[in-house]
Amino acid sequence: MSSPQHKTEHDEENSHMKTIKEHIIEALEQADINHEVTSERVIHVPINTNVGALKSLFMIDEERSMFAIRVQGPIRIAEDKRPKAYAALNELNRKHLFGTMLLDENGDLQIIYACNADDGAINAKTIITPWASMVKTIQDTHDELMNAIYAK
């Protein structure tokens, strides 16, 4: 144990452990990704893609040392087309690593992913990589999903 006069580098590191929220904000800023802190537990990241505007949310649970990423796609599926969408999403979920695609109660396409952040298991790569992969998945699957739903 070190005395107050002889603080070590380890003591300095532990004097202020970053919160999950601080890690996420730092990673987004380092990657020059536009974001807005909308509450203590939510960071909004809007992004324009080749398939339309996406709404991303980083939802933070400091108590459980977790965060989830939710990316909402640019489409809303009409109720009569949802059975086809469910079958297509089931197939697409088997093919893609990051996230689970689903329709919310309004028929909006979403992809969600939960991340563990305990014991230091959080850094820029564990934040940006899943988010970027989820955005890419929505872009890569858009046409296949639309064809499965609307093709005759």
mmCIF file with all atom_site columns, C-alpha atoms in Angstrom:
data_model
loop_
_atom_site.group_PDB
_atom_site.id
_atom_site.type_symbol
_atom_site.label_atom_id
_atom_site.label_alt_id
_atom_site.label_comp_id
_atom_site.label_asym_id
_atom_site.label_entity_id
_atom_site.label_seq_id
_atom_site.pdbx_PDB_ins_code
_atom_site.Cartn_x
_atom_site.Cartn_y
_atom_site.Cartn_z
_atom_site.occupancy
_atom_site.B_iso_or_equiv
_atom_site.pdbx_formal_charge
_atom_site.auth_seq_id
_atom_site.auth_comp_id
_atom_site.auth_asym_id
_atom_site.auth_atom_id
_atom_site.pdbx_PDB_model_num
ATOM 1   C CA . MET A 1 1   ? 0.000   0.000   0.000   1.00 0.00 ? 1   MET A CA 1
ATOM 2   C CA . SER A 1 2   ? 1.451   3.355   -0.949  1.00 0.00 ? 2   SER A CA 1
ATOM 3   C CA . SER A 1 3   ? 1.291   6.434   1.192   1.00 0.00 ? 3   SER A CA 1
ATOM 4   C CA . PRO A 1 4   ? -0.419  9.616   -0.050  1.00 0.00 ? 4   PRO A CA 1
ATOM 5   C CA . GLN A 1 5   ? 3.006   11.173  -0.654  1.00 0.00 ? 5   GLN A CA 1
ATOM 6   C CA . HIS A 1 6   ? 4.112   8.249   -2.810  1.00 0.00 ? 6   HIS A CA 1
ATOM 7   C CA . LYS A 1 7   ? 1.265   7.635   -5.230  1.00 0.00 ? 7   LYS A CA 1
ATOM 8   C CA . THR A 1 8   ? 2.020   5.095   -7.902  1.00 0.00 ? 8   THR A CA 1
ATOM 9   C CA . GLU A 1 9   ? 0.830   5.030   -11.498 1.00 0.00 ? 9   GLU A CA 1
ATOM 10  C CA . HIS A 1 10  ? -1.595  2.259   -10.478 1.00 0.00 ? 10  HIS A CA 1
ATOM 11  C CA . ASP A 1 11  ? -3.075  4.524   -7.779  1.00 0.00 ? 11  ASP A CA 1
ATOM 12  C CA . GLU A 1 12  ? -3.595  7.295   -10.337 1.00 0.00 ? 12  GLU A CA 1
ATOM 13  C CA . GLU A 1 13  ? -5.384  4.914   -12.735 1.00 0.00 ? 13  GLU A CA 1
ATOM 14  C CA . ASN A 1 14  ? -7.757  3.721   -10.029 1.00 0.00 ? 14  ASN A CA 1
ATOM 15  C CA . SER A 1 15  ? -8.493  7.192   -8.650  1.00 0.00 ? 15  SER A CA 1
ATOM 16  C CA . HIS A 1 16  ? -10.963 7.748   -11.484 1.00 0.00 ? 16  HIS A CA 1
ATOM 17  C CA . MET A 1 17  ? -12.290 4.656   -13.211 1.00 0.00 ? 17  MET A CA 1
ATOM 18  C CA . LYS A 1 18  ? -14.097 5.678   -16.371 1.00 0.00 ? 18  LYS A CA 1
ATOM 19  C CA . THR A 1 19  ? -17.774 4.935   -16.611 1.00 0.00 ? 19  THR A CA 1
ATOM 20  C CA . ILE A 1 20  ? -19.163 3.027   -19.567 1.00 0.00 ? 20  ILE A CA 1
ATOM 21  C CA . LYS A 1 21  ? -20.713 6.282   -20.761 1.00 0.00 ? 21  LYS A CA 1
ATOM 22  C CA . GLU A 1 22  ? -17.312 8.023   -20.648 1.00 0.00 ? 22  GLU A CA 1
ATOM 23  C CA . HIS A 1 23  ? -15.710 5.158   -22.605 1.00 0.00 ? 23  HIS A CA 1
ATOM 24  C CA . ILE A 1 24  ? -18.406 5.322   -25.293 1.00 0.00 ? 24  ILE A CA 1
ATOM 25  C CA . ILE A 1 25  ? -18.231 9.105   -25.645 1.00 0.00 ? 25  ILE A CA 1
ATOM 26  C CA . GLU A 1 26  ? -14.433 8.969   -25.847 1.00 0.00 ? 26  GLU A CA 1
ATOM 27  C CA . ALA A 1 27  ? -14.517 6.225   -28.506 1.00 0.00 ? 27  ALA A CA 1
ATOM 28  C CA . LEU A 1 28  ? -17.097 8.096   -30.590 1.00 0.00 ? 28  LEU A CA 1
ATOM 29  C CA . GLU A 1 29  ? -15.127 11.340  -30.349 1.00 0.00 ? 29  GLU A CA 1
ATOM 30  C CA . GLN A 1 30  ? -11.838 9.628   -31.255 1.00 0.00 ? 30  GLN A CA 1
ATOM 31  C CA . ALA A 1 31  ? -13.529 8.110   -34.313 1.00 0.00 ? 31  ALA A CA 1
ATOM 32  C CA . ASP A 1 32  ? -15.043 11.521  -35.160 1.00 0.00 ? 32  ASP A CA 1
ATOM 33  C CA . ILE A 1 33  ? -18.584 10.095  -35.008 1.00 0.00 ? 33  ILE A CA 1
ATOM 34  C CA . ASN A 1 34  ? -21.390 12.589  -34.460 1.00 0.00 ? 34  ASN A CA 1
ATOM 35  C CA . HIS A 1 35  ? -23.361 11.809  -31.293 1.00 0.00 ? 35  HIS A CA 1
ATOM 36  C CA . GLU A 1 36  ? -25.654 13.351  -28.710 1.00 0.00 ? 36  GLU A CA 1
ATOM 37  C CA . VAL A 1 37  ? -26.003 12.391  -25.058 1.00 0.00 ? 37  VAL A CA 1
ATOM 38  C CA . THR A 1 38  ? -29.780 12.334  -24.621 1.00 0.00 ? 38  THR A CA 1
ATOM 39  C CA . SER A 1 39  ? -29.879 11.097  -21.015 1.00 0.00 ? 39  SER A CA 1
ATOM 40  C CA . GLU A 1 40  ? -27.684 9.548   -18.342 1.00 0.00 ? 40  GLU A CA 1
ATOM 41  C CA . ARG A 1 41  ? -28.225 6.155   -19.960 1.00 0.00 ? 41  ARG A CA 1
ATOM 42  C CA . VAL A 1 42  ? -28.574 6.902   -23.694 1.00 0.00 ? 42  VAL A CA 1
ATOM 43  C CA . ILE A 1 43  ? -26.271 8.231   -26.420 1.00 0.00 ? 43  ILE A CA 1
ATOM 44  C CA . HIS A 1 44  ? -27.853 8.859   -29.832 1.00 0.00 ? 44  HIS A CA 1
ATOM 45  C CA . VAL A 1 45  ? -25.757 8.399   -32.981 1.00 0.00 ? 45  VAL A CA 1
ATOM 46  C CA . PRO A 1 46  ? -27.492 9.392   -36.221 1.00 0.00 ? 46  PRO A CA 1
ATOM 47  C CA . ILE A 1 47  ? -25.929 8.177   -39.457 1.00 0.00 ? 47  ILE A CA 1
ATOM 48  C CA . ASN A 1 48  ? -26.768 8.535   -43.139 1.00 0.00 ? 48  ASN A CA 1
ATOM 49  C CA . THR A 1 49  ? -26.101 5.458   -45.247 1.00 0.00 ? 49  THR A CA 1
ATOM 50  C CA . ASN A 1 50  ? -26.647 4.274   -48.794 1.00 0.00 ? 50  ASN A CA 1
ATOM 51  C CA . VAL A 1 51  ? -30.011 2.783   -47.678 1.00 0.00 ? 51  VAL A CA 1
ATOM 52  C CA . GLY A 1 52  ? -31.212 5.856   -45.775 1.00 0.00 ? 52  GLY A CA 1
ATOM 53  C CA . ALA A 1 53  ? -30.903 7.521   -42.390 1.00 0.00 ? 53  ALA A CA 1
ATOM 54  C CA . LEU A 1 54  ? -30.324 5.196   -39.434 1.00 0.00 ? 54  LEU A CA 1
ATOM 55  C CA . LYS A 1 55  ? -30.868 5.982   -35.768 1.00 0.00 ? 55  LYS A CA 1
ATOM 56  C CA . SER A 1 56  ? -28.396 4.371   -33.389 1.00 0.00 ? 56  SER A CA 1
ATOM 57  C CA . LEU A 1 57  ? -28.663 4.263   -29.624 1.00 0.00 ? 57  LEU A CA 1
ATOM 58  C CA . PHE A 1 58  ? -26.061 3.228   -27.084 1.00 0.00 ? 58  PHE A CA 1
ATOM 59  C CA . MET A 1 59  ? -28.047 2.240   -23.989 1.00 0.00 ? 59  MET A CA 1
ATOM 60  C CA . ILE A 1 60  ? -25.976 2.057   -20.831 1.00 0.00 ? 60  ILE A CA 1
ATOM 61  C CA . ASP A 1 61  ? -26.471 -0.001  -17.679 1.00 0.00 ? 61  ASP A CA 1
ATOM 62  C CA . GLU A 1 62  ? -23.594 0.937   -15.361 1.00 0.00 ? 62  GLU A CA 1
ATOM 63  C CA . GLU A 1 63  ? -24.977 -1.184  -12.497 1.00 0.00 ? 63  GLU A CA 1
ATOM 64  C CA . ARG A 1 64  ? -24.798 -4.386  -14.550 1.00 0.00 ? 64  ARG A CA 1
ATOM 65  C CA . SER A 1 65  ? -21.596 -3.359  -16.381 1.00 0.00 ? 65  SER A CA 1
ATOM 66  C CA . MET A 1 66  ? -23.289 -3.659  -19.762 1.00 0.00 ? 66  MET A CA 1
ATOM 67  C CA . PHE A 1 67  ? -24.336 -1.594  -22.699 1.00 0.00 ? 67  PHE A CA 1
ATOM 68  C CA . ALA A 1 68  ? -26.536 -2.376  -25.648 1.00 0.00 ? 68  ALA A CA 1
ATOM 69  C CA . ILE A 1 69  ? -26.474 -0.963  -29.136 1.00 0.00 ? 69  ILE A CA 1
ATOM 70  C CA . ARG A 1 70  ? -29.699 -0.559  -31.075 1.00 0.00 ? 70  ARG A CA 1
ATOM 71  C CA . VAL A 1 71  ? -29.656 0.550   -34.706 1.00 0.00 ? 71  VAL A CA 1
ATOM 72  C CA . GLN A 1 72  ? -33.011 1.341   -36.270 1.00 0.00 ? 72  GLN A CA 1
ATOM 73  C CA . GLY A 1 73  ? -33.213 0.786   -39.993 1.00 0.00 ? 73  GLY A CA 1
ATOM 74  C CA . PRO A 1 74  ? -34.750 3.113   -42.526 1.00 0.00 ? 74  PRO A CA 1
ATOM 75  C CA . ILE A 1 75  ? -37.895 1.077   -43.130 1.00 0.00 ? 75  ILE A CA 1
ATOM 76  C CA . ARG A 1 76  ? -41.192 0.320   -41.436 1.00 0.00 ? 76  ARG A CA 1
ATOM 77  C CA . ILE A 1 77  ? -42.871 -2.928  -42.475 1.00 0.00 ? 77  ILE A CA 1
ATOM 78  C CA . ALA A 1 78  ? -46.643 -2.853  -42.931 1.00 0.00 ? 78  ALA A CA 1
ATOM 79  C CA . GLU A 1 79  ? -48.533 -5.257  -40.711 1.00 0.00 ? 79  GLU A CA 1
ATOM 80  C CA . ASP A 1 80  ? -49.725 -7.441  -43.606 1.00 0.00 ? 80  ASP A CA 1
ATOM 81  C CA . LYS A 1 81  ? -46.099 -7.923  -44.766 1.00 0.00 ? 81  LYS A CA 1
ATOM 82  C CA . ARG A 1 82  ? -44.681 -8.829  -41.354 1.00 0.00 ? 82  ARG A CA 1
ATOM 83  C CA . PRO A 1 83  ? -45.043 -12.629 -41.673 1.00 0.00 ? 83  PRO A CA 1
ATOM 84  C CA . LYS A 1 84  ? -42.736 -12.534 -44.713 1.00 0.00 ? 84  LYS A CA 1
ATOM 85  C CA . ALA A 1 85  ? -40.416 -10.166 -42.861 1.00 0.00 ? 85  ALA A CA 1
ATOM 86  C CA . TYR A 1 86  ? -40.191 -12.474 -39.827 1.00 0.00 ? 86  TYR A CA 1
ATOM 87  C CA . ALA A 1 87  ? -39.178 -15.413 -42.026 1.00 0.00 ? 87  ALA A CA 1
ATOM 88  C CA . ALA A 1 88  ? -36.595 -13.306 -43.877 1.00 0.00 ? 88  ALA A CA 1
ATOM 89  C CA . LEU A 1 89  ? -35.178 -11.868 -40.647 1.00 0.00 ? 89  LEU A CA 1
ATOM 90  C CA . ASN A 1 90  ? -34.878 -15.340 -39.145 1.00 0.00 ? 90  ASN A CA 1
ATOM 91  C CA . GLU A 1 91  ? -32.802 -16.424 -42.133 1.00 0.00 ? 91  GLU A CA 1
ATOM 92  C CA . LEU A 1 92  ? -30.672 -13.265 -42.083 1.00 0.00 ? 92  LEU A CA 1
ATOM 93  C CA . ASN A 1 93  ? -30.014 -13.615 -38.337 1.00 0.00 ? 93  ASN A CA 1
ATOM 94  C CA . ARG A 1 94  ? -28.464 -17.030 -38.959 1.00 0.00 ? 94  ARG A CA 1
ATOM 95  C CA . LYS A 1 95  ? -26.061 -15.524 -41.510 1.00 0.00 ? 95  LYS A CA 1
ATOM 96  C CA . HIS A 1 96  ? -24.785 -12.470 -39.645 1.00 0.00 ? 96  HIS A CA 1
ATOM 97  C CA . LEU A 1 97  ? -22.512 -12.306 -36.613 1.00 0.00 ? 97  LEU A CA 1
ATOM 98  C CA . PHE A 1 98  ? -23.177 -8.920  -35.014 1.00 0.00 ? 98  PHE A CA 1
ATOM 99  C CA . GLY A 1 99  ? -26.618 -8.252  -33.634 1.00 0.00 ? 99  GLY A CA 1
ATOM 100 C CA . THR A 1 100 ? -30.077 -9.677  -33.889 1.00 0.00 ? 100 THR A CA 1
ATOM 101 C CA . MET A 1 101 ? -32.439 -8.188  -36.435 1.00 0.00 ? 101 MET A CA 1
ATOM 102 C CA . LEU A 1 102 ? -36.075 -7.784  -35.478 1.00 0.00 ? 102 LEU A CA 1
ATOM 103 C CA . LEU A 1 103 ? -39.163 -5.697  -35.990 1.00 0.00 ? 103 LEU A CA 1
ATOM 104 C CA . ASP A 1 104 ? -40.358 -3.587  -33.097 1.00 0.00 ? 104 ASP A CA 1
ATOM 105 C CA . GLU A 1 105 ? -44.049 -3.168  -32.212 1.00 0.00 ? 105 GLU A CA 1
ATOM 106 C CA . ASN A 1 106 ? -44.412 -0.519  -34.955 1.00 0.00 ? 106 ASN A CA 1
ATOM 107 C CA . GLY A 1 107 ? -42.810 -2.680  -37.636 1.00 0.00 ? 107 GLY A CA 1
ATOM 108 C CA . ASP A 1 108 ? -39.550 -0.710  -37.622 1.00 0.00 ? 108 ASP A CA 1
ATOM 109 C CA . LEU A 1 109 ? -36.488 -2.737  -38.558 1.00 0.00 ? 109 LEU A CA 1
ATOM 110 C CA . GLN A 1 110 ? -33.915 -2.850  -35.765 1.00 0.00 ? 110 GLN A CA 1
ATOM 111 C CA . ILE A 1 111 ? -30.729 -4.644  -34.979 1.00 0.00 ? 111 ILE A CA 1
ATOM 112 C CA . ILE A 1 112 ? -29.646 -5.008  -31.356 1.00 0.00 ? 112 ILE A CA 1
ATOM 113 C CA . TYR A 1 113 ? -26.497 -6.204  -29.627 1.00 0.00 ? 113 TYR A CA 1
ATOM 114 C CA . ALA A 1 114 ? -25.585 -6.382  -25.926 1.00 0.00 ? 114 ALA A CA 1
ATOM 115 C CA . CYS A 1 115 ? -22.008 -5.908  -24.749 1.00 0.00 ? 115 CYS A CA 1
ATOM 116 C CA . ASN A 1 116 ? -20.310 -6.845  -21.483 1.00 0.00 ? 116 ASN A CA 1
ATOM 117 C CA . ALA A 1 117 ? -18.116 -4.092  -20.048 1.00 0.00 ? 117 ALA A CA 1
ATOM 118 C CA . ASP A 1 118 ? -17.015 -5.494  -16.684 1.00 0.00 ? 118 ASP A CA 1
ATOM 119 C CA . ASP A 1 119 ? -13.429 -6.033  -15.545 1.00 0.00 ? 119 ASP A CA 1
ATOM 120 C CA . GLY A 1 120 ? -12.114 -3.590  -18.120 1.00 0.00 ? 120 GLY A CA 1
ATOM 121 C CA . ALA A 1 121 ? -13.669 -5.423  -21.085 1.00 0.00 ? 121 ALA A CA 1
ATOM 122 C CA . ILE A 1 122 ? -14.397 -2.125  -22.800 1.00 0.00 ? 122 ILE A CA 1
ATOM 123 C CA . ASN A 1 123 ? -12.333 -0.064  -25.207 1.00 0.00 ? 123 ASN A CA 1
ATOM 124 C CA . ALA A 1 124 ? -12.766 1.760   -28.490 1.00 0.00 ? 124 ALA A CA 1
ATOM 125 C CA . LYS A 1 125 ? -12.737 -1.497  -30.483 1.00 0.00 ? 125 LYS A CA 1
ATOM 126 C CA . THR A 1 126 ? -15.404 -3.162  -28.320 1.00 0.00 ? 126 THR A CA 1
ATOM 127 C CA . ILE A 1 127 ? -17.590 -0.083  -28.843 1.00 0.00 ? 127 ILE A CA 1
ATOM 128 C CA . ILE A 1 128 ? -17.026 0.944   -32.473 1.00 0.00 ? 128 ILE A CA 1
ATOM 129 C CA . THR A 1 129 ? -16.579 -2.504  -34.083 1.00 0.00 ? 129 THR A CA 1
ATOM 130 C CA . PRO A 1 130 ? -20.016 -3.933  -33.151 1.00 0.00 ? 130 PRO A CA 1
ATOM 131 C CA . TRP A 1 131 ? -21.757 -0.637  -33.981 1.00 0.00 ? 131 TRP A CA 1
ATOM 132 C CA . ALA A 1 132 ? -20.043 -0.346  -37.395 1.00 0.00 ? 132 ALA A CA 1
ATOM 133 C CA . SER A 1 133 ? -20.768 -4.028  -38.099 1.00 0.00 ? 133 SER A CA 1
ATOM 134 C CA . MET A 1 134 ? -24.447 -3.524  -37.258 1.00 0.00 ? 134 MET A CA 1
ATOM 135 C CA . VAL A 1 135 ? -24.695 -0.519  -39.586 1.00 0.00 ? 135 VAL A CA 1
ATOM 136 C CA . LYS A 1 136 ? -22.987 -2.546  -42.319 1.00 0.00 ? 136 LYS A CA 1
ATOM 137 C CA . THR A 1 137 ? -25.367 -5.463  -41.722 1.00 0.00 ? 137 THR A CA 1
ATOM 138 C CA . ILE A 1 138 ? -28.407 -3.228  -42.235 1.00 0.00 ? 138 ILE A CA 1
ATOM 139 C CA . GLN A 1 139 ? -26.877 -1.882  -45.444 1.00 0.00 ? 139 GLN A CA 1
ATOM 140 C CA . ASP A 1 140 ? -25.817 -5.324  -46.710 1.00 0.00 ? 140 ASP A CA 1
ATOM 141 C CA . THR A 1 141 ? -29.157 -7.006  -45.996 1.00 0.00 ? 141 THR A CA 1
ATOM 142 C CA . HIS A 1 142 ? -31.504 -4.212  -47.083 1.00 0.00 ? 142 HIS A CA 1
ATOM 143 C CA . ASP A 1 143 ? -32.081 -5.385  -50.665 1.00 0.00 ? 143 ASP A CA 1
ATOM 144 C CA . GLU A 1 144 ? -32.376 -9.049  -49.701 1.00 0.00 ? 144 GLU A CA 1
ATOM 145 C CA . LEU A 1 145 ? -34.927 -8.188  -47.025 1.00 0.00 ? 145 LEU A CA 1
ATOM 146 C CA . MET A 1 146 ? -36.942 -5.943  -49.343 1.00 0.00 ? 146 MET A CA 1
ATOM 147 C CA . ASN A 1 147 ? -36.980 -8.635  -52.044 1.00 0.00 ? 147 ASN A CA 1
ATOM 148 C CA . ALA A 1 148 ? -38.112 -11.288 -49.554 1.00 0.00 ? 148 ALA A CA 1
ATOM 149 C CA . ILE A 1 149 ? -40.945 -9.099  -48.329 1.00 0.00 ? 149 ILE A CA 1
ATOM 150 C CA . TYR A 1 150 ? -42.171 -7.398  -51.487 1.00 0.00 ? 150 TYR A CA 1
ATOM 151 C CA . ALA A 1 151 ? -41.230 -9.688  -54.389 1.00 0.00 ? 151 ALA A CA 1
ATOM 152 C CA . LYS A 1 152 ? -44.155 -11.612 -55.816 1.00 0.00 ? 152 LYS A CA 1
#
